Tab-separated table of C-alpha atoms and ligand atoms in Angstrom:
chain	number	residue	atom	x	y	z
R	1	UNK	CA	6.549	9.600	105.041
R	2	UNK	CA	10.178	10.532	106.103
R	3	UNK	CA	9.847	7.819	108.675
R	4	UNK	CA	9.429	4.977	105.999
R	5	UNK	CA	11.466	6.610	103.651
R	6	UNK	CA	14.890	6.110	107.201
R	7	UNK	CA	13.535	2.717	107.468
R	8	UNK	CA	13.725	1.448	104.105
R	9	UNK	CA	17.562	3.711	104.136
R	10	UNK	CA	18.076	1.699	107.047
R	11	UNK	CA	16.678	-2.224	105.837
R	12	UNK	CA	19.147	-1.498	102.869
R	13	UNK	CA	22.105	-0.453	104.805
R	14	UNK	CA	21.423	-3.388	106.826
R	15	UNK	CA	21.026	-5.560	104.025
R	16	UNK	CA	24.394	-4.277	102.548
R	17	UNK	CA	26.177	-4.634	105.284
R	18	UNK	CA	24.826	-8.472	105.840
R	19	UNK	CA	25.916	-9.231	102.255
R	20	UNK	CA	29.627	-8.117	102.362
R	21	UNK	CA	30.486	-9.203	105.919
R	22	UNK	CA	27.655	-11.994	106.734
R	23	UNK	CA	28.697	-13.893	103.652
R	24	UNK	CA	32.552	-13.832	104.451
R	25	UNK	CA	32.079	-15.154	108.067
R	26	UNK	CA	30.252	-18.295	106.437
R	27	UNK	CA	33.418	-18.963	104.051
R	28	UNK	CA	35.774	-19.240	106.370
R	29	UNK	CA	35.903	-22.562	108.159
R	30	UNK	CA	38.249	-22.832	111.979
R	31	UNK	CA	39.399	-27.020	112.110
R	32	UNK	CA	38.205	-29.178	114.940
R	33	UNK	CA	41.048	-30.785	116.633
R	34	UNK	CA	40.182	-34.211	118.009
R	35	UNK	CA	42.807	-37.029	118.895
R	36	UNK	CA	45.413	-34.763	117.434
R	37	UNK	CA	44.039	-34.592	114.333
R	38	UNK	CA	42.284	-31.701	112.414
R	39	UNK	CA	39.881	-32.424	109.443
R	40	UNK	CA	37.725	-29.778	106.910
R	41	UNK	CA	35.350	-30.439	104.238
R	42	UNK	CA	36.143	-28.936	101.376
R	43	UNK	CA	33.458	-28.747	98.708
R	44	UNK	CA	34.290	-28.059	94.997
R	45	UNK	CA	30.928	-26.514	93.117
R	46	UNK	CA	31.577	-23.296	91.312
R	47	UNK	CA	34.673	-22.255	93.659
R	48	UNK	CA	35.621	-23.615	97.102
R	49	UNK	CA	33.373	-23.748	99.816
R	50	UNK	CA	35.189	-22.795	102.460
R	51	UNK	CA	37.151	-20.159	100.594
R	52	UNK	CA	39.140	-19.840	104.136
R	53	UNK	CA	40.387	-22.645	106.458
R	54	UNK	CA	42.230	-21.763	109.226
R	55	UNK	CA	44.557	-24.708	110.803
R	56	UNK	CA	46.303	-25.059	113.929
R	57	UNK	CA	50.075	-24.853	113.608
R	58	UNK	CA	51.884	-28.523	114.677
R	59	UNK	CA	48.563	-30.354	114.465
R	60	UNK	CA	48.777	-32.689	111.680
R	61	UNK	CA	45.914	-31.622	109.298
R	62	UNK	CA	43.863	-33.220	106.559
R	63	UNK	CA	41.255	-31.538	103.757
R	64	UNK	CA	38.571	-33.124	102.210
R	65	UNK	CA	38.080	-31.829	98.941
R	66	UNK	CA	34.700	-33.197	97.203
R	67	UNK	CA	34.080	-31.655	93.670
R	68	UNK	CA	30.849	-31.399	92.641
R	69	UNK	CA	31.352	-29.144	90.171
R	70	UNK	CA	31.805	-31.035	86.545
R	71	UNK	CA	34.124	-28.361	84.319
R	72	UNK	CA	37.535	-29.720	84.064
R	73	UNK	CA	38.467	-25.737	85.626
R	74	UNK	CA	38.488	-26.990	89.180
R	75	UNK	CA	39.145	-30.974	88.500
R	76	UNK	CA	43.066	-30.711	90.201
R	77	UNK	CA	43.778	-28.253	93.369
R	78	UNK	CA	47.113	-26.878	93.328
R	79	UNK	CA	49.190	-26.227	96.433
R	80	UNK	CA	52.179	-24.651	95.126
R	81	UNK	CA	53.807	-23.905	98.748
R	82	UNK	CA	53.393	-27.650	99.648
R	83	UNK	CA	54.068	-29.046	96.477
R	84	UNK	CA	50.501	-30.701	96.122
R	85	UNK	CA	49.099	-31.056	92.709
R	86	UNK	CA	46.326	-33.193	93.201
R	87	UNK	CA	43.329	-34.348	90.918
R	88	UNK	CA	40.273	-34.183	92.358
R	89	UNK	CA	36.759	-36.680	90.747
R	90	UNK	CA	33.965	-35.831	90.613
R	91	UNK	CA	31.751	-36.766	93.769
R	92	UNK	CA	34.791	-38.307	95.821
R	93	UNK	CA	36.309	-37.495	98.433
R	94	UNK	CA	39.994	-36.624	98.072
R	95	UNK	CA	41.988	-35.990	101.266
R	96	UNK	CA	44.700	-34.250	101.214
R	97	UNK	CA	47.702	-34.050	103.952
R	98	UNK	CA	48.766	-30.568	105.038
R	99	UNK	CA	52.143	-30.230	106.255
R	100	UNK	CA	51.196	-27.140	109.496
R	101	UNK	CA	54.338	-27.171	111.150
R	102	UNK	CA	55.539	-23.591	109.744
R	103	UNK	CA	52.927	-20.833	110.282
R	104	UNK	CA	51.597	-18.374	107.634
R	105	UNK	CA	49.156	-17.608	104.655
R	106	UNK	CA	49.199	-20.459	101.894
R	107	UNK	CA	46.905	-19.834	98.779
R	108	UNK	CA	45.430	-23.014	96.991
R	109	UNK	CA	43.842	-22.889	93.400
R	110	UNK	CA	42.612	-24.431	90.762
R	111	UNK	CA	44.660	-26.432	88.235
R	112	UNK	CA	44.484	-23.088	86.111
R	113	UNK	CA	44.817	-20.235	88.888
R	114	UNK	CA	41.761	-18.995	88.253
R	115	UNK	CA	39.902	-20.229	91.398
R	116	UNK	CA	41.475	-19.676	94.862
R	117	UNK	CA	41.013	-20.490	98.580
R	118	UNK	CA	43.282	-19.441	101.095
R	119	UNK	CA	44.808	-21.628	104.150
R	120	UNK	CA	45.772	-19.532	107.415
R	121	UNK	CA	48.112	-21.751	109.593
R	122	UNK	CA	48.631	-20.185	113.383
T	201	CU	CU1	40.542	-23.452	86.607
């Protein structure tokens, strides 16, 4: 009995430990770099999806954001540090031009600041 009772302790544990770290890992997106270029998808559906895109610094980088989502919360991104205000459709694809020549931590967000992803340049 005490033996099921550590393995079920243990399955949960597991199972907790999968949910806060296992999920992050799957937000955060590295860029490709091919023919000195660097693209990521960006999709729009409740939040950003990846919440974290980390960009090579001097490589001239692009995001597709596609919004799937229909509430008028998430239908411009905002990227105060790069002075990008940008509406986003529904079900297009909007690229956007990222400026990675200075290194650093750049938040994006919704047109409200109520949703955010995060951009690491390095
Ligand atoms: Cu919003």
């Amino acid at each position: 009995m005490k033996v099921v009772v550590l393995i079920v302790g243990l399955a949960i544990i597991g199972f907790i430990v999968w949910w806060f770290f296992g999920k992050h890992d799957v937000a955060e997106a590295n860029a490709k770099v091919t023919n000195d270029q660097q693209v990521v998808d960006v999709e729009v559906n409740g939040g950003y999806s990846p919440e974290v895109v980390v960009l090579k610094k001097g490589v001239p980088a692009r995001l597709n954001f596609t919004r799937k989502d229909s509430s008028s919360c998430l239908d411009r991104v905002v990227f105060s540090d790069f002075g990008i205000n940008q509406a986003l459709q529904q079900n297009e694809k909007q690229e956007i031009e990222i400026d990675t020549s200075h290194p650093g931590e750049f938040q994006w967000s919704c047109g409200m600041d109520m949703f955010h992803g995060k951009l690491v340049i390095k």
